[in-house]
Amino acid sequence: MASSSSTDRYSSVQNIQGWNIHQVNTPAQYLGRKTLPIKRADAEPLTREDLQYDLLYYIFTDRTKCFIDYLAPDQPAVNFCDLYVNALYNSPKCSKVLKDKMVETPAFAIEFAKIALLTNVGRINTTMAFFPEMKTALRSYHPVPSLQKTDGNLQDAPRIKNCLKAALLPFEFKTPPPSSPGEIIDKTRAGQFPPTSVVNLIFVLANSNHAMTVAQRHFDPPVEFLDLFLPINLSSSTRARVFLWLIYHYLQGPDSPNPFDDDYSRANPPKVPRMRSLTREEQAQENVDPPDEVEWGKHMSALRSKFLKELVDEMEMEKRRKKNPPPPPPPPPSTSYSLQEMAAFRQARAQRQVVPEGGGTGPGSRGSSHSHESRPHGSGGQTSMSESSARPLFPLEEFKADISGEDPNQERSMLQQAWHVINATDPLEDSDKEEDEHVRLEYNRRLRVLARLRGKEPTPEPEPDGAPGEPSTSTGRLQQVQSWR
């Protein structure tokens, strides 16, 4: 168990009183507020120097339990790592998959918290993503070897930003959280502890609208709050101490003893502790990438390049397919017959009915297969059945009516007449010829049914039904149909 005092931890820092503020060397690319985010090309790894890994290490390994965790049971005092990770875990925008992974793998929870802290202060741009299969052109992929030691998914910066924006205390969802350092201090002096969430506090301190206020109040020029996260010639350990001092100062109030104080901050409230400047040689010894992380970064960059090449090839193939679509597949063979084929069937049946038993080629053998085979192509101005149809016609058996055991003079019921039609009528024959008296009687019965459904008698009145076998003066089916139109 680490001691709550941080005096021994920072006793190795030397020459603090001799620090010259004019020795701070901020890189030129970070002099403007708009250049704060890390700028890297797609698939380029984020190095330890980009992340200021040593700074993150000192921040998250500090064990000083001095922060009240409002979201934990009984609101215990915890260190910064537990406070920040718990704030992310309890965010409404933290997905269940992410929560389960944080509980299952605590090391991943700390890695995710470190990348979230960089997003919190604006170092990670919202166009960055951390998985190589990302397809959208609005994001750029970057492997992070030092923060991807586990198999967890760091997701992308927009999702992390949404998780951070929702990481508020329960009472801050009803009323807006404080948006300036002065409002936060007023809440602590009014006895509200904590005055806001740690995530919202960092958003406020990193806001460019309050940069000058925070710098004038706590720092000696030319240093300001965001310089703590930039690759400058100030030691990582002392920058971590200043960051934790500021978090305690605003969350626990400026009037309580700050465990991260040094002699300078105690003598000059509300100034932050001194930070030790580094020589170029000392600065080069911090944030060094080990060889295994360098190799892993190159490997992931190669995977990303391969994925992008395959994605571009696939898009090009899709464009070519749209410009030159393949011909449609041939339609499946139809199981139904066209009108021409049905007519050919009827003709073939009519011709077979007049073929002599011996299969001769006399005058009545027009439907014989022998006559068609012996006829030369195109003779007589007619075309054979095999030539007029797109597919071969299968041989059909001659239809034989089954009227055995039936008295032709006995009147049939509607059911008997339907059964007679099924058994005694060839469906391929033309039905334009005159039918017998049974058919006429059936049509008259249908007409009476239609008249009942219609609600009145047909005009003109139909002729009375005649008995089977009597001669009929009707002209057939056409006259009966026309009578009720």
Short mmCIF file of N, CA and C in Angstrom, two decimals, residues 228-340:
data_model
loop_
_atom_site.label_atom_id
_atom_site.label_comp_id
_atom_site.label_asym_id
_atom_site.label_seq_id
_atom_site.Cartn_x
_atom_site.Cartn_y
_atom_site.Cartn_z
N LEU A 228 1.43 20.69 -20.74
CA LEU A 228 1.75 19.47 -19.98
C LEU A 228 1.70 18.24 -20.86
N PHE A 229 0.93 18.26 -21.93
CA PHE A 229 0.75 17.07 -22.77
C PHE A 229 1.50 17.17 -24.09
N LEU A 230 2.35 18.16 -24.23
CA LEU A 230 3.13 18.33 -25.45
C LEU A 230 4.57 17.86 -25.22
N PRO A 231 5.27 17.47 -26.30
CA PRO A 231 6.67 17.03 -26.16
C PRO A 231 7.60 18.22 -25.96
N ILE A 232 7.67 18.73 -24.76
CA ILE A 232 8.53 19.87 -24.43
C ILE A 232 9.61 19.42 -23.45
N ASN A 233 10.57 20.29 -23.20
CA ASN A 233 11.73 19.94 -22.39
C ASN A 233 11.46 20.16 -20.90
N LEU A 234 10.37 19.60 -20.40
CA LEU A 234 10.06 19.54 -18.98
C LEU A 234 9.86 18.08 -18.61
N SER A 235 10.38 17.67 -17.49
CA SER A 235 10.37 16.25 -17.14
C SER A 235 8.93 15.74 -17.01
N SER A 236 8.73 14.49 -17.41
CA SER A 236 7.40 13.88 -17.38
C SER A 236 6.89 13.74 -15.95
N SER A 237 7.76 13.40 -15.02
CA SER A 237 7.33 13.18 -13.64
C SER A 237 6.81 14.47 -13.00
N THR A 238 7.51 15.59 -13.23
CA THR A 238 7.05 16.85 -12.64
C THR A 238 5.80 17.38 -13.34
N ARG A 239 5.66 17.13 -14.64
CA ARG A 239 4.43 17.52 -15.33
C ARG A 239 3.24 16.71 -14.81
N ALA A 240 3.46 15.42 -14.55
CA ALA A 240 2.40 14.60 -13.98
C ALA A 240 1.98 15.12 -12.61
N ARG A 241 2.95 15.54 -11.81
CA ARG A 241 2.64 16.08 -10.49
C ARG A 241 1.81 17.36 -10.60
N VAL A 242 2.14 18.23 -11.55
CA VAL A 242 1.38 19.47 -11.74
C VAL A 242 -0.05 19.16 -12.18
N PHE A 243 -0.21 18.19 -13.08
CA PHE A 243 -1.55 17.82 -13.54
C PHE A 243 -2.40 17.33 -12.36
N LEU A 244 -1.86 16.42 -11.55
CA LEU A 244 -2.61 15.90 -10.41
C LEU A 244 -2.89 17.01 -9.38
N TRP A 245 -1.97 17.94 -9.24
CA TRP A 245 -2.19 19.08 -8.32
C TRP A 245 -3.41 19.89 -8.77
N LEU A 246 -3.51 20.15 -10.07
CA LEU A 246 -4.63 20.92 -10.59
C LEU A 246 -5.95 20.17 -10.41
N ILE A 247 -5.95 18.85 -10.64
CA ILE A 247 -7.18 18.07 -10.48
C ILE A 247 -7.64 18.13 -9.02
N TYR A 248 -6.71 17.98 -8.09
CA TYR A 248 -7.09 18.04 -6.67
C TYR A 248 -7.56 19.45 -6.30
N HIS A 249 -6.87 20.46 -6.81
CA HIS A 249 -7.20 21.85 -6.46
C HIS A 249 -8.65 22.18 -6.82
N TYR A 250 -9.15 21.68 -7.96
CA TYR A 250 -10.50 22.03 -8.40
C TYR A 250 -11.55 21.04 -7.90
N LEU A 251 -11.20 19.78 -7.73
CA LEU A 251 -12.19 18.81 -7.28
C LEU A 251 -12.37 18.83 -5.76
N GLN A 252 -11.29 19.00 -5.02
CA GLN A 252 -11.37 18.96 -3.56
C GLN A 252 -11.30 20.34 -2.91
N GLY A 253 -11.13 21.36 -3.71
CA GLY A 253 -11.18 22.72 -3.18
C GLY A 253 -9.79 23.31 -2.95
N PRO A 254 -9.63 24.61 -3.17
CA PRO A 254 -8.32 25.26 -3.00
C PRO A 254 -7.93 25.47 -1.54
N ASP A 255 -8.88 25.30 -0.62
CA ASP A 255 -8.58 25.60 0.79
C ASP A 255 -8.06 24.39 1.56
N SER A 256 -8.19 23.19 1.00
CA SER A 256 -7.70 22.00 1.70
C SER A 256 -6.25 21.75 1.30
N PRO A 257 -5.43 21.17 2.20
CA PRO A 257 -4.02 20.91 1.88
C PRO A 257 -3.90 19.98 0.67
N ASN A 258 -3.10 20.38 -0.28
CA ASN A 258 -2.93 19.61 -1.51
C ASN A 258 -1.79 18.62 -1.33
N PRO A 259 -2.04 17.31 -1.45
CA PRO A 259 -0.96 16.33 -1.26
C PRO A 259 0.13 16.41 -2.31
N PHE A 260 -0.10 17.14 -3.39
CA PHE A 260 0.90 17.24 -4.46
C PHE A 260 1.68 18.57 -4.37
N ASP A 261 1.55 19.28 -3.26
CA ASP A 261 2.29 20.53 -3.08
C ASP A 261 3.79 20.28 -2.97
N ASP A 262 4.56 21.28 -3.34
CA ASP A 262 5.98 21.33 -3.02
C ASP A 262 6.23 22.67 -2.30
N ASP A 263 7.45 22.94 -2.02
CA ASP A 263 7.77 24.17 -1.28
C ASP A 263 7.34 25.41 -2.04
N TYR A 264 7.52 25.41 -3.34
CA TYR A 264 7.17 26.59 -4.14
C TYR A 264 5.67 26.82 -4.14
N SER A 265 4.85 25.76 -4.35
CA SER A 265 3.40 25.94 -4.39
C SER A 265 2.84 26.30 -3.01
N ARG A 266 3.47 25.80 -1.97
CA ARG A 266 2.99 26.18 -0.63
C ARG A 266 3.28 27.65 -0.35
N ALA A 267 4.42 28.13 -0.83
CA ALA A 267 4.81 29.51 -0.56
C ALA A 267 4.14 30.50 -1.50
N ASN A 268 3.63 30.00 -2.65
CA ASN A 268 3.05 30.90 -3.65
C ASN A 268 1.68 30.38 -4.12
N PRO A 269 0.72 30.34 -3.24
CA PRO A 269 -0.60 29.89 -3.70
C PRO A 269 -1.21 30.95 -4.61
N PRO A 270 -1.96 30.57 -5.65
CA PRO A 270 -2.30 29.21 -6.06
C PRO A 270 -1.43 28.71 -7.21
N LYS A 271 -0.12 28.91 -7.14
CA LYS A 271 0.79 28.45 -8.19
C LYS A 271 1.00 26.94 -8.08
N VAL A 272 1.26 26.33 -9.26
CA VAL A 272 1.51 24.89 -9.31
C VAL A 272 2.94 24.61 -8.86
N PRO A 273 3.24 23.36 -8.52
CA PRO A 273 4.63 23.03 -8.18
C PRO A 273 5.57 23.30 -9.35
N ARG A 274 6.84 23.46 -9.02
CA ARG A 274 7.86 23.70 -10.05
C ARG A 274 8.02 22.47 -10.93
N MET A 275 8.38 22.71 -12.20
CA MET A 275 8.69 21.62 -13.12
C MET A 275 10.15 21.71 -13.52
N ARG A 276 10.79 20.57 -13.59
CA ARG A 276 12.22 20.52 -13.88
C ARG A 276 12.45 20.51 -15.38
N SER A 277 13.32 21.41 -15.85
CA SER A 277 13.66 21.45 -17.28
C SER A 277 14.69 20.38 -17.60
N LEU A 278 14.71 19.94 -18.84
CA LEU A 278 15.59 18.87 -19.30
C LEU A 278 16.53 19.38 -20.37
N THR A 279 17.70 18.78 -20.41
CA THR A 279 18.59 19.02 -21.54
C THR A 279 18.12 18.16 -22.70
N ARG A 280 18.71 18.39 -23.86
CA ARG A 280 18.32 17.59 -25.02
C ARG A 280 18.64 16.11 -24.82
N GLU A 281 19.76 15.83 -24.16
CA GLU A 281 20.12 14.44 -23.90
C GLU A 281 19.13 13.80 -22.93
N GLU A 282 18.73 14.53 -21.90
CA GLU A 282 17.76 13.99 -20.95
C GLU A 282 16.38 13.82 -21.59
N GLN A 283 16.00 14.76 -22.44
CA GLN A 283 14.72 14.66 -23.11
C GLN A 283 14.68 13.48 -24.07
N ALA A 284 15.82 13.18 -24.70
CA ALA A 284 15.89 12.04 -25.63
C ALA A 284 15.77 10.71 -24.90
N GLN A 285 16.03 10.68 -23.61
CA GLN A 285 15.94 9.44 -22.85
C GLN A 285 14.51 9.14 -22.39
N GLU A 286 13.59 10.07 -22.57
CA GLU A 286 12.19 9.84 -22.22
C GLU A 286 11.40 9.41 -23.45
N ASN A 287 10.34 8.68 -23.20
CA ASN A 287 9.41 8.26 -24.27
C ASN A 287 10.12 7.53 -25.40
N VAL A 288 10.95 6.57 -25.06
CA VAL A 288 11.70 5.79 -26.05
C VAL A 288 10.87 4.56 -26.43
N ASP A 289 10.70 4.33 -27.73
CA ASP A 289 9.94 3.17 -28.21
C ASP A 289 10.83 1.93 -28.18
N PRO A 290 10.40 0.86 -27.49
CA PRO A 290 11.19 -0.38 -27.52
C PRO A 290 11.09 -1.05 -28.88
N PRO A 291 12.04 -1.91 -29.21
CA PRO A 291 12.05 -2.53 -30.56
C PRO A 291 10.79 -3.33 -30.87
N ASP A 292 10.24 -4.04 -29.88
CA ASP A 292 9.06 -4.85 -30.18
C ASP A 292 7.86 -3.98 -30.56
N GLU A 293 7.73 -2.80 -29.96
CA GLU A 293 6.64 -1.91 -30.32
C GLU A 293 6.86 -1.32 -31.72
N VAL A 294 8.11 -1.05 -32.07
CA VAL A 294 8.40 -0.54 -33.41
C VAL A 294 8.02 -1.58 -34.46
N GLU A 295 8.39 -2.84 -34.22
CA GLU A 295 8.07 -3.91 -35.18
C GLU A 295 6.57 -4.12 -35.27
N TRP A 296 5.89 -4.09 -34.14
CA TRP A 296 4.44 -4.29 -34.17
C TRP A 296 3.76 -3.16 -34.93
N GLY A 297 4.23 -1.94 -34.76
CA GLY A 297 3.66 -0.82 -35.51
C GLY A 297 3.85 -0.98 -37.00
N LYS A 298 5.06 -1.45 -37.43
CA LYS A 298 5.28 -1.67 -38.86
C LYS A 298 4.39 -2.78 -39.39
N HIS A 299 4.20 -3.82 -38.58
CA HIS A 299 3.35 -4.93 -39.00
C HIS A 299 1.91 -4.47 -39.20
N MET A 300 1.39 -3.69 -38.29
CA MET A 300 0.01 -3.21 -38.41
C MET A 300 -0.13 -2.22 -39.56
N SER A 301 0.89 -1.44 -39.81
CA SER A 301 0.84 -0.53 -40.96
C SER A 301 0.79 -1.30 -42.27
N ALA A 302 1.56 -2.42 -42.34
CA ALA A 302 1.52 -3.25 -43.54
C ALA A 302 0.15 -3.90 -43.71
N LEU A 303 -0.45 -4.34 -42.61
CA LEU A 303 -1.80 -4.91 -42.70
C LEU A 303 -2.80 -3.88 -43.19
N ARG A 304 -2.65 -2.65 -42.72
CA ARG A 304 -3.55 -1.59 -43.16
C ARG A 304 -3.38 -1.31 -44.65
N SER A 305 -2.14 -1.26 -45.12
CA SER A 305 -1.89 -1.02 -46.54
C SER A 305 -2.48 -2.14 -47.39
N LYS A 306 -2.34 -3.38 -46.94
CA LYS A 306 -2.91 -4.51 -47.68
C LYS A 306 -4.43 -4.42 -47.70
N PHE A 307 -5.03 -4.06 -46.57
CA PHE A 307 -6.49 -3.95 -46.51
C PHE A 307 -6.98 -2.85 -47.45
N LEU A 308 -6.30 -1.70 -47.47
CA LEU A 308 -6.71 -0.62 -48.35
C LEU A 308 -6.57 -1.00 -49.82
N LYS A 309 -5.50 -1.73 -50.16
CA LYS A 309 -5.32 -2.16 -51.56
C LYS A 309 -6.46 -3.09 -51.97
N GLU A 310 -6.80 -4.05 -51.11
CA GLU A 310 -7.90 -4.95 -51.44
C GLU A 310 -9.22 -4.20 -51.53
N LEU A 311 -9.41 -3.20 -50.67
CA LEU A 311 -10.64 -2.42 -50.71
C LEU A 311 -10.74 -1.61 -51.99
N VAL A 312 -9.63 -1.01 -52.42
CA VAL A 312 -9.63 -0.24 -53.67
C VAL A 312 -9.88 -1.15 -54.86
N ASP A 313 -9.24 -2.33 -54.88
CA ASP A 313 -9.47 -3.27 -55.98
C ASP A 313 -10.93 -3.70 -56.04
N GLU A 314 -11.51 -3.94 -54.90
CA GLU A 314 -12.92 -4.34 -54.87
C GLU A 314 -13.82 -3.23 -55.39
N MET A 315 -13.51 -1.98 -55.02
CA MET A 315 -14.32 -0.86 -55.51
C MET A 315 -14.17 -0.69 -57.02
N GLU A 316 -12.96 -0.89 -57.54
CA GLU A 316 -12.75 -0.78 -58.99
C GLU A 316 -13.52 -1.88 -59.73
N MET A 317 -13.50 -3.08 -59.20
CA MET A 317 -14.25 -4.17 -59.83
C MET A 317 -15.74 -3.88 -59.82
N GLU A 318 -16.22 -3.30 -58.73
CA GLU A 318 -17.65 -2.97 -58.66
C GLU A 318 -18.01 -1.90 -59.68
N LYS A 319 -17.12 -0.90 -59.89
CA LYS A 319 -17.37 0.11 -60.90
C LYS A 319 -17.41 -0.51 -62.31
N ARG A 320 -16.48 -1.44 -62.58
CA ARG A 320 -16.48 -2.09 -63.89
C ARG A 320 -17.73 -2.93 -64.09
N ARG A 321 -18.18 -3.58 -63.03
CA ARG A 321 -19.40 -4.38 -63.16
C ARG A 321 -20.61 -3.51 -63.45
N LYS A 322 -20.65 -2.29 -62.85
CA LYS A 322 -21.77 -1.40 -63.12
C LYS A 322 -21.73 -0.86 -64.54
N LYS A 323 -20.52 -0.58 -65.07
CA LYS A 323 -20.42 -0.06 -66.44
C LYS A 323 -20.70 -1.15 -67.46
N ASN A 324 -20.22 -2.37 -67.22
CA ASN A 324 -20.42 -3.48 -68.15
C ASN A 324 -21.09 -4.64 -67.41
N PRO A 325 -22.38 -4.55 -67.21
CA PRO A 325 -23.05 -5.63 -66.47
C PRO A 325 -23.02 -6.92 -67.26
N PRO A 326 -22.93 -8.07 -66.63
CA PRO A 326 -22.93 -9.35 -67.34
C PRO A 326 -24.30 -9.60 -67.96
N PRO A 327 -24.36 -10.37 -69.06
CA PRO A 327 -25.67 -10.66 -69.67
C PRO A 327 -26.55 -11.43 -68.71
N PRO A 328 -27.85 -11.19 -68.78
CA PRO A 328 -28.75 -11.91 -67.86
C PRO A 328 -28.75 -13.40 -68.15
N PRO A 329 -28.92 -14.23 -67.16
CA PRO A 329 -28.94 -15.68 -67.39
C PRO A 329 -30.15 -16.07 -68.22
N PRO A 330 -30.05 -17.13 -69.01
CA PRO A 330 -31.20 -17.56 -69.83
C PRO A 330 -32.35 -17.98 -68.93
N PRO A 331 -33.58 -17.73 -69.38
CA PRO A 331 -34.73 -18.11 -68.55
C PRO A 331 -34.83 -19.62 -68.43
N PRO A 332 -35.34 -20.12 -67.34
CA PRO A 332 -35.48 -21.57 -67.18
C PRO A 332 -36.50 -22.11 -68.17
N PRO A 333 -36.36 -23.36 -68.59
CA PRO A 333 -37.30 -23.95 -69.54
C PRO A 333 -38.72 -23.94 -68.97
N SER A 334 -39.66 -23.50 -69.78
CA SER A 334 -41.04 -23.38 -69.33
C SER A 334 -41.73 -24.73 -69.37
N THR A 335 -42.58 -24.98 -68.38
CA THR A 335 -43.34 -26.23 -68.34
C THR A 335 -44.69 -26.10 -69.00
N SER A 336 -45.06 -24.86 -69.42
CA SER A 336 -46.33 -24.66 -70.12
C SER A 336 -46.07 -24.56 -71.63
N TYR A 337 -47.13 -24.67 -72.42
CA TYR A 337 -47.04 -24.65 -73.87
C TYR A 337 -47.69 -23.40 -74.42
N SER A 338 -47.12 -22.88 -75.48
CA SER A 338 -47.67 -21.69 -76.11
C SER A 338 -48.89 -22.07 -76.96
N LEU A 339 -49.58 -21.04 -77.48
CA LEU A 339 -50.74 -21.28 -78.33
C LEU A 339 -50.36 -22.01 -79.60
N GLN A 340 -49.18 -21.66 -80.16
CA GLN A 340 -48.75 -22.33 -81.39
C GLN A 340 -48.48 -23.81 -81.13
#
